[in-house]
PDB file of C-alpha atoms in Angstrom:
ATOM      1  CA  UNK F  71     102.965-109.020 -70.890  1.00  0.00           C
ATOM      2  CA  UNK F  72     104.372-108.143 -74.048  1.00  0.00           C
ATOM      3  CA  UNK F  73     108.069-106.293 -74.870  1.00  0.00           C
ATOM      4  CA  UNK F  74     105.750-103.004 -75.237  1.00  0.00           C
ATOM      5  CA  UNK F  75     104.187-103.470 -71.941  1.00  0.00           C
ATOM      6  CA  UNK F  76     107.049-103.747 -69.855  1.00  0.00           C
ATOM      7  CA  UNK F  77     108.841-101.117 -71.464  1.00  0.00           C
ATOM      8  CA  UNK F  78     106.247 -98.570 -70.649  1.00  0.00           C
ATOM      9  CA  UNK F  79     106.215-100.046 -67.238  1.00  0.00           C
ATOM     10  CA  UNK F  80     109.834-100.052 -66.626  1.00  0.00           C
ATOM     11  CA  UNK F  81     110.409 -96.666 -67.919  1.00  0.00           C
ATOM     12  CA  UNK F  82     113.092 -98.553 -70.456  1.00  0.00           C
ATOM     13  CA  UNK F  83     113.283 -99.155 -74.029  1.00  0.00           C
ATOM     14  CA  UNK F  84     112.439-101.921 -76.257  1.00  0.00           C
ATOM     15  CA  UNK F  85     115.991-101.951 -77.527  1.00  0.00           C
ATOM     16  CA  UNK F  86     117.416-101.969 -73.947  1.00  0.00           C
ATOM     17  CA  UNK F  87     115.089-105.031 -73.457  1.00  0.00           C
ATOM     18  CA  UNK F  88     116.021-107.249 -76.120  1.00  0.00           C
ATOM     19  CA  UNK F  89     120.136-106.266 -75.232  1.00  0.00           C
ATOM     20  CA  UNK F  90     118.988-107.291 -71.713  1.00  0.00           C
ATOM     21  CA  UNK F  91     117.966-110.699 -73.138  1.00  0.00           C
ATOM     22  CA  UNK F  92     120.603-110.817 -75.423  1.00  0.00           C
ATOM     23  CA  UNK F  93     122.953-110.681 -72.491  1.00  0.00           C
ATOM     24  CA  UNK F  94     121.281-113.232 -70.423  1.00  0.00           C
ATOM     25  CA  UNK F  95     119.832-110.602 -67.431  1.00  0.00           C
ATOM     26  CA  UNK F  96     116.045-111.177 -68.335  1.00  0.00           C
ATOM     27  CA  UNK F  97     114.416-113.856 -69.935  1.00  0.00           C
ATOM     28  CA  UNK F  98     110.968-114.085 -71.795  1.00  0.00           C
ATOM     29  CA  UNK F  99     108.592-116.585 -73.304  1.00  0.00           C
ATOM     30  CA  UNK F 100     107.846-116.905 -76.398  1.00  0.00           C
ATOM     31  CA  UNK F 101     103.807-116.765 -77.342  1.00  0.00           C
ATOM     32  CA  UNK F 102     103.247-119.335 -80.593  1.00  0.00           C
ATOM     33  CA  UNK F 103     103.659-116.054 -82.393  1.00  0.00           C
ATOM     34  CA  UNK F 104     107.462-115.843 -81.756  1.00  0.00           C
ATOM     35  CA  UNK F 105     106.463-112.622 -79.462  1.00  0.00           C
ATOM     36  CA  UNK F 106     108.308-112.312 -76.442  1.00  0.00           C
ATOM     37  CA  UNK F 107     105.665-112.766 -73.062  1.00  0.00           C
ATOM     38  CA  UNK F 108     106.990-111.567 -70.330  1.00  0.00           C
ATOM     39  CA  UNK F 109     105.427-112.510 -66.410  1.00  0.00           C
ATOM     40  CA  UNK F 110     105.259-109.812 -63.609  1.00  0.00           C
ATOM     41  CA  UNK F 111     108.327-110.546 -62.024  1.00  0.00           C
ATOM     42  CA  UNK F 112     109.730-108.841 -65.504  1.00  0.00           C
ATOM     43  CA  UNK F 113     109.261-105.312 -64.449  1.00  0.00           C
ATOM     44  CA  UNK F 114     111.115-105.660 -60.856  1.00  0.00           C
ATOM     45  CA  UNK F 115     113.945-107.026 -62.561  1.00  0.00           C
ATOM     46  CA  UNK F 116     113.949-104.655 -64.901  1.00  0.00           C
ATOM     47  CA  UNK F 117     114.349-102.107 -62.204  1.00  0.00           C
ATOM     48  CA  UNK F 118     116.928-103.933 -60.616  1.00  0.00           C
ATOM     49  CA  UNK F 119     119.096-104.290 -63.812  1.00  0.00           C
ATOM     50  CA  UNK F 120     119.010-100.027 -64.368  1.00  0.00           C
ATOM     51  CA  UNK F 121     119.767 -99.720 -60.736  1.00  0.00           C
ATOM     52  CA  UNK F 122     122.720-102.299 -60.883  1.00  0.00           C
ATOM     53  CA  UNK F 123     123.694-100.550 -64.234  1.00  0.00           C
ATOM     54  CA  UNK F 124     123.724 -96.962 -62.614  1.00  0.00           C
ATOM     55  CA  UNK F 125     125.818 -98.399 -59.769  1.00  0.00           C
ATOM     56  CA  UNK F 126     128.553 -98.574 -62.158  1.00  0.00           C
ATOM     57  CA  UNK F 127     128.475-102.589 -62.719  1.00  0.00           C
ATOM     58  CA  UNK F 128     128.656-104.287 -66.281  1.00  0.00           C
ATOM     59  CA  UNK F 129     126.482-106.484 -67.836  1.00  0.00           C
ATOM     60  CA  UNK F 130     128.541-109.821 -67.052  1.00  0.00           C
ATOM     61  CA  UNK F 131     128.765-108.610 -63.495  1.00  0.00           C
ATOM     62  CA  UNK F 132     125.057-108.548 -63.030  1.00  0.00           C
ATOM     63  CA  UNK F 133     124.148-111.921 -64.826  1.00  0.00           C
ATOM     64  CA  UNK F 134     126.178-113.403 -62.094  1.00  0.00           C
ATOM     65  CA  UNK F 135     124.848-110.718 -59.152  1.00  0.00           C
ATOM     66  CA  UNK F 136     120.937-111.089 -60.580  1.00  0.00           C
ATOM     67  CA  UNK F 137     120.783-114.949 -59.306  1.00  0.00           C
ATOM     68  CA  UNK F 138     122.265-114.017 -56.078  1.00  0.00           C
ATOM     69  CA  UNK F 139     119.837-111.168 -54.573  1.00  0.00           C
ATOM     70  CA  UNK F 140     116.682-111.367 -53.065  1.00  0.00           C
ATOM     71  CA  UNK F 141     113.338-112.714 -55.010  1.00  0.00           C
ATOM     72  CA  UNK F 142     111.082-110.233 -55.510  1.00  0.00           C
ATOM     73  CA  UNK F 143     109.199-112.129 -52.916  1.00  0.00           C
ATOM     74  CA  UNK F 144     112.024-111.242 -50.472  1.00  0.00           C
ATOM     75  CA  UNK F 145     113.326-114.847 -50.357  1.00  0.00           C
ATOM     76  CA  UNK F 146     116.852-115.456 -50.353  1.00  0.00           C
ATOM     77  CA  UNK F 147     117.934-116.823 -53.842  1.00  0.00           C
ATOM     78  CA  UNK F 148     121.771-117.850 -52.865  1.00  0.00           C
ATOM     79  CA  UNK F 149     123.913-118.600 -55.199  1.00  0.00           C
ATOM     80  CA  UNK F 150     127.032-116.102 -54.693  1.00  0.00           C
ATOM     81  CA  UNK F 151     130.437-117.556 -54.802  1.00  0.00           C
ATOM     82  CA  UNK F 152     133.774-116.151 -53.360  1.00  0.00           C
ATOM     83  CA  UNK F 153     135.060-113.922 -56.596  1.00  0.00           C
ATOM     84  CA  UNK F 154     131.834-112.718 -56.875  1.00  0.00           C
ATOM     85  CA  UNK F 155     131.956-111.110 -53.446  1.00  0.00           C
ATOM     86  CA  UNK F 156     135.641-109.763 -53.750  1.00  0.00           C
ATOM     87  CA  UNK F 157     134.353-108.112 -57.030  1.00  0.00           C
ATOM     88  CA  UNK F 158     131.648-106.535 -55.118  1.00  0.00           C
ATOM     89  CA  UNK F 159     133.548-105.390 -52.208  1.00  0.00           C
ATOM     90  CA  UNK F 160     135.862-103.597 -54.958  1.00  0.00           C
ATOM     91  CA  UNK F 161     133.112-102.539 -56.664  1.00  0.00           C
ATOM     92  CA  UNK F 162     131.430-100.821 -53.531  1.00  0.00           C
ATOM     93  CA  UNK F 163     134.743 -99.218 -52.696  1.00  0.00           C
ATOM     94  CA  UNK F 164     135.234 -98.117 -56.505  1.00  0.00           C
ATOM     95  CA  UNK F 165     132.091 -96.173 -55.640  1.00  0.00           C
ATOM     96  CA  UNK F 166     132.838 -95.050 -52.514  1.00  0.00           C
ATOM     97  CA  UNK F 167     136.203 -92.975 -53.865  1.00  0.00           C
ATOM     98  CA  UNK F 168     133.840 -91.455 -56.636  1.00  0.00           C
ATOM     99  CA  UNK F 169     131.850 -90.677 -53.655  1.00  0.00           C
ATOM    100  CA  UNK F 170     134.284 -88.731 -51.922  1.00  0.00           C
ATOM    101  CA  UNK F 171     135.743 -87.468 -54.785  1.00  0.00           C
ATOM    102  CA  UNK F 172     132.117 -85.860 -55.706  1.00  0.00           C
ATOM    103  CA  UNK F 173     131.844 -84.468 -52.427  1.00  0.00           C
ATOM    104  CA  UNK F 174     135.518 -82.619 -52.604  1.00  0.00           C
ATOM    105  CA  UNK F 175     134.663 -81.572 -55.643  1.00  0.00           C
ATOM    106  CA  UNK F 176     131.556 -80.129 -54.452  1.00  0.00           C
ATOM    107  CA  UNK F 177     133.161 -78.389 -51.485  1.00  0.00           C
ATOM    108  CA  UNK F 178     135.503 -76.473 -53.899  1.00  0.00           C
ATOM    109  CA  UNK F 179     132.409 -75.515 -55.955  1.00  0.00           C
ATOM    110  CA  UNK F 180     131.015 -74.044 -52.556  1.00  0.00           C
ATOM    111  CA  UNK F 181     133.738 -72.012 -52.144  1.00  0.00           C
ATOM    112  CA  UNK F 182     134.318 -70.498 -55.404  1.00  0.00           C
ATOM    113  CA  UNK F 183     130.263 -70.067 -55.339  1.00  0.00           C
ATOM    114  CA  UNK F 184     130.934 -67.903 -51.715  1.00  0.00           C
ATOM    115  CA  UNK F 185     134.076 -66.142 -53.057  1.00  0.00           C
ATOM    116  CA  UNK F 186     131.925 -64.924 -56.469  1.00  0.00           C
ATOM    117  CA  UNK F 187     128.899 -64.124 -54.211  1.00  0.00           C
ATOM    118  CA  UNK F 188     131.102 -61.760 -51.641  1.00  0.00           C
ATOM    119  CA  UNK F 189     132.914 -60.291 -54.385  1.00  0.00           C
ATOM    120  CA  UNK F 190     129.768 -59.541 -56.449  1.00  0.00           C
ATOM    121  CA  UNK F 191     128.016 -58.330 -52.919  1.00  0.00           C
ATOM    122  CA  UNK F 192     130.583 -55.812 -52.739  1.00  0.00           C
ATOM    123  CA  UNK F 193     129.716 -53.981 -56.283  1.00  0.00           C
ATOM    124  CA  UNK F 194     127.060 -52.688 -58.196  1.00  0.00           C
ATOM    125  CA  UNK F 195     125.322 -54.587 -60.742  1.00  0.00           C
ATOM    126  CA  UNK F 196     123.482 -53.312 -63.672  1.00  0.00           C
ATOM    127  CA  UNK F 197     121.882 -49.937 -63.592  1.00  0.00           C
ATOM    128  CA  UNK F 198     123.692 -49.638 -59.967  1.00  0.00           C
ATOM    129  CA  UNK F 199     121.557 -52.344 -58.608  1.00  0.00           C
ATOM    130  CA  UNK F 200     123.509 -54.440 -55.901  1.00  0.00           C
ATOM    131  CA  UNK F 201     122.673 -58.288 -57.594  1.00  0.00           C
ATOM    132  CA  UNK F 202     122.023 -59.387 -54.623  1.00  0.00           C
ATOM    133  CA  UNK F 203     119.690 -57.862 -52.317  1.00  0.00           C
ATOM    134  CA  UNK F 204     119.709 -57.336 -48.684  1.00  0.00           C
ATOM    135  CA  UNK F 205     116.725 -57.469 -46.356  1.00  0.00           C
ATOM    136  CA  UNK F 206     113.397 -55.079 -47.635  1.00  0.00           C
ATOM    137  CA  UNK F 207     113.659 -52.240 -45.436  1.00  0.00           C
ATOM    138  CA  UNK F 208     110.643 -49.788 -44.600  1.00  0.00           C
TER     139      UNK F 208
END
């Protein structure tokens, strides 16, 4: 498939493509044209890449992660060495502190959410409308 192709398949730009290339996480043919040919396997790896990228992980992180996980067969493609894991171990816990940093974060959002909900419960609104309804009653 051509550059077009598996950028409508992947959901990700031409541009983002050829950097992906450019950076050695995906590879193409070339067709005696000089266009870029991509096979199936493209758009899986594609996938992979964005996911790897959204994790938090640069570019050379994943050209040396990529060869390592599973084909998209589900084969084992082994080729991790020592570093590699200690950077993903650090990597993983990186994430997990951003985790539970979100999540604290979050909790003190809850509470100022419940504090401004009482205290607006407790007052009129507009035109001496309580904002917040209770229960229809007949």
């Amino acid at each position: 498939m051509r550059i077009g192709e598996l950028a409508r398949r992947s959901g990700v730009s031409e541009r983002s493509l050829r950097y992906y290339e450019q950076q050695g996480l995906l590879s193409a043919e070339r067709t005696p044209g000089g266009h870029r040919a991509y096979g199936e396997w493209a758009v899986d790896r594609v996938v992979r890449i964005q996911t790897l990228y959204a994790a938090g992980l640069n570019s050379r992180t994943i050209a040396r992660l990529l060869p390592c996980m599973r084909d998209a067969d589900g084969g084992p493609n082994e080729r991790a060495d020592g570093k590699l894991l200690e950077e993903l171990l650090a990597e993983r816990d990186r994430i997990d502190r951003v985790m539970a940093d979100l999540a604290r974060s979050r909790e003190v959002l809850d509470e100022a959410i419940d504090t401004a909900t009482t205290g607006l419960g407790s007052r009129p609104g507009p035109a001496g409308r309580s904002p917040h309804p209770g229960p229809a009653t007949d």
